[in-house]
Amino acid sequence: MTSFPGTFADDVIDQPAQAQIETFIDEHRRALNGCLDGLTEEQARRSLVPSRTTLLGLVKHATVVEKVWFDEAVTCRSRAEIGIPATPDESFILDDDDTIASIQRAHRDACVAARRATSSLGLDDILRGNRRGPLPLRWVYLHVLRELAQHCGHAEILREQLLAEE
C-alpha cells in the first residue's frame, strides 16, 4: 500500500465551503504529484494497463487538467494559446524529455497558477472559457476534485503494482 500525504480536511471543518473545497483539491493535487516520489524514471513510465496510462502520464495529464479548468476556463484563452493538447487522450503522451522532476515541477507550477487564477473568485462566479459554456466556479471545483480523486485512485493502484514487482 502506498502512503499518500495525510489529510488536512479536519483543519477546515469550521471553514466556509470554498476553503473546504480548495483544501480537498490541494490534498489530491499533492497526492497525485507525490505518486512519483521514490520511483525510477523507468518505473514512472512503465505501462501496466492497455491504455496510455502511466504514473508519469497521469501527472502530466493532471497538469493539463489544471490548465484547462483554471487557465482556459478563467481567461478564455484557447488550448493552442496555452500550449496544451486539444484532447484529454493526448495529454497522457510522454515526450523523450519528460522526467519525474520536470513533470512534477510543471504540475506544481500549474497548481500555483490555478490558485492564483481563482484567488479573487467566489464559488458562484461564472467561468466563461470552457467548451461546455459558462460554468460556476463551484461546478468546476467539484469536477476537478472528482477527476483528481479518480486519478489518485489510479495512481495508488499503479504504484502498488510497480512496487510489488521489486
PDB file of C-alpha atoms in Angstrom, residues 56-135:
ATOM      1  CA  LEU A  56       4.214   9.905 -15.212  1.00  0.00           C
ATOM      2  CA  GLY A  57       1.419  10.276 -17.763  1.00  0.00           C
ATOM      3  CA  LEU A  58      -1.190  10.698 -15.022  1.00  0.00           C
ATOM      4  CA  VAL A  59       0.670  13.637 -13.510  1.00  0.00           C
ATOM      5  CA  LYS A  60       1.268  15.114 -16.960  1.00  0.00           C
ATOM      6  CA  HIS A  61      -2.455  14.778 -17.668  1.00  0.00           C
ATOM      7  CA  ALA A  62      -3.307  16.417 -14.324  1.00  0.00           C
ATOM      8  CA  THR A  63      -1.136  19.370 -15.353  1.00  0.00           C
ATOM      9  CA  VAL A  64      -3.255  19.796 -18.465  1.00  0.00           C
ATOM     10  CA  VAL A  65      -6.428  19.471 -16.370  1.00  0.00           C
ATOM     11  CA  GLU A  66      -5.261  22.395 -14.225  1.00  0.00           C
ATOM     12  CA  LYS A  67      -4.641  24.475 -17.325  1.00  0.00           C
ATOM     13  CA  VAL A  68      -7.972  23.589 -18.944  1.00  0.00           C
ATOM     14  CA  TRP A  69     -10.030  24.478 -15.905  1.00  0.00           C
ATOM     15  CA  PHE A  70      -8.037  27.327 -14.414  1.00  0.00           C
ATOM     16  CA  ASP A  71      -6.478  28.960 -17.458  1.00  0.00           C
ATOM     17  CA  GLU A  72      -8.715  28.211 -20.442  1.00  0.00           C
ATOM     18  CA  ALA A  73     -11.975  28.420 -18.449  1.00  0.00           C
ATOM     19  CA  VAL A  74     -10.925  31.529 -16.495  1.00  0.00           C
ATOM     20  CA  THR A  75      -9.041  33.532 -19.142  1.00  0.00           C
ATOM     21  CA  CYS A  76     -10.917  32.277 -22.234  1.00  0.00           C
ATOM     22  CA  ARG A  77      -7.579  31.635 -23.982  1.00  0.00           C
ATOM     23  CA  SER A  78      -7.585  28.729 -26.412  1.00  0.00           C
ATOM     24  CA  ARG A  79      -5.723  25.496 -25.729  1.00  0.00           C
ATOM     25  CA  ALA A  80      -3.399  26.361 -28.602  1.00  0.00           C
ATOM     26  CA  GLU A  81      -2.586  29.718 -26.971  1.00  0.00           C
ATOM     27  CA  ILE A  82      -1.954  27.982 -23.644  1.00  0.00           C
ATOM     28  CA  GLY A  83       0.161  25.314 -25.326  1.00  0.00           C
ATOM     29  CA  ILE A  84      -1.797  22.257 -24.237  1.00  0.00           C
ATOM     30  CA  PRO A  85      -3.186  19.320 -26.224  1.00  0.00           C
ATOM     31  CA  ALA A  86      -6.603  19.616 -27.827  1.00  0.00           C
ATOM     32  CA  THR A  87      -7.878  16.354 -26.321  1.00  0.00           C
ATOM     33  CA  PRO A  88      -7.506  14.656 -22.937  1.00  0.00           C
ATOM     34  CA  ASP A  89      -6.063  11.487 -24.521  1.00  0.00           C
ATOM     35  CA  GLU A  90      -3.154  13.464 -25.960  1.00  0.00           C
ATOM     36  CA  SER A  91      -2.271  14.791 -22.513  1.00  0.00           C
ATOM     37  CA  PHE A  92      -1.054  11.342 -21.400  1.00  0.00           C
ATOM     38  CA  ILE A  93       1.566  11.112 -24.165  1.00  0.00           C
ATOM     39  CA  LEU A  94       5.096  11.288 -22.820  1.00  0.00           C
ATOM     40  CA  ASP A  95       7.899  13.033 -24.670  1.00  0.00           C
ATOM     41  CA  ASP A  96      11.505  11.827 -24.506  1.00  0.00           C
ATOM     42  CA  ASP A  97      12.455  14.820 -22.359  1.00  0.00           C
ATOM     43  CA  ASP A  98       9.666  14.266 -19.787  1.00  0.00           C
ATOM     44  CA  THR A  99      11.188  13.271 -16.461  1.00  0.00           C
ATOM     45  CA  ILE A 100       9.829  12.837 -12.975  1.00  0.00           C
ATOM     46  CA  ALA A 101      11.380  16.157 -11.955  1.00  0.00           C
ATOM     47  CA  SER A 102      10.154  18.082 -14.997  1.00  0.00           C
ATOM     48  CA  ILE A 103       6.597  16.716 -14.810  1.00  0.00           C
ATOM     49  CA  GLN A 104       6.339  17.262 -11.049  1.00  0.00           C
ATOM     50  CA  ARG A 105       7.621  20.822 -11.445  1.00  0.00           C
ATOM     51  CA  ALA A 106       5.206  21.566 -14.300  1.00  0.00           C
ATOM     52  CA  HIS A 107       2.333  20.175 -12.245  1.00  0.00           C
ATOM     53  CA  ARG A 108       3.252  22.216  -9.165  1.00  0.00           C
ATOM     54  CA  ASP A 109       3.580  25.342 -11.333  1.00  0.00           C
ATOM     55  CA  ALA A 110       0.170  24.712 -12.904  1.00  0.00           C
ATOM     56  CA  CYS A 111      -1.374  24.287  -9.441  1.00  0.00           C
ATOM     57  CA  VAL A 112       0.159  27.569  -8.241  1.00  0.00           C
ATOM     58  CA  ALA A 113      -1.174  29.312 -11.346  1.00  0.00           C
ATOM     59  CA  ALA A 114      -4.605  27.756 -10.767  1.00  0.00           C
ATOM     60  CA  ARG A 115      -4.725  29.001  -7.178  1.00  0.00           C
ATOM     61  CA  ARG A 116      -3.687  32.453  -8.355  1.00  0.00           C
ATOM     62  CA  ALA A 117      -6.316  32.481 -11.137  1.00  0.00           C
ATOM     63  CA  THR A 118      -9.128  31.678  -8.705  1.00  0.00           C
ATOM     64  CA  SER A 119      -7.920  33.631  -5.678  1.00  0.00           C
ATOM     65  CA  SER A 120     -10.296  36.539  -6.276  1.00  0.00           C
ATOM     66  CA  LEU A 121     -13.252  34.403  -7.358  1.00  0.00           C
ATOM     67  CA  GLY A 122     -16.190  33.107  -5.361  1.00  0.00           C
ATOM     68  CA  LEU A 123     -17.949  29.780  -5.789  1.00  0.00           C
ATOM     69  CA  ASP A 124     -20.822  31.386  -7.688  1.00  0.00           C
ATOM     70  CA  ASP A 125     -18.602  33.351 -10.084  1.00  0.00           C
ATOM     71  CA  ILE A 126     -19.050  32.236 -13.686  1.00  0.00           C
ATOM     72  CA  LEU A 127     -16.144  30.949 -15.791  1.00  0.00           C
ATOM     73  CA  ARG A 128     -16.815  31.576 -19.458  1.00  0.00           C
ATOM     74  CA  GLY A 129     -13.936  29.875 -21.278  1.00  0.00           C
ATOM     75  CA  ASN A 130     -14.908  26.208 -21.246  1.00  0.00           C
ATOM     76  CA  ARG A 131     -16.317  24.332 -24.225  1.00  0.00           C
ATOM     77  CA  ARG A 132     -19.435  23.453 -22.230  1.00  0.00           C
ATOM     78  CA  GLY A 133     -20.256  27.136 -21.937  1.00  0.00           C
ATOM     79  CA  PRO A 134     -20.444  29.306 -18.817  1.00  0.00           C
ATOM     80  CA  LEU A 135     -19.988  27.370 -15.566  1.00  0.00           C
TER      81      LEU A 135
END
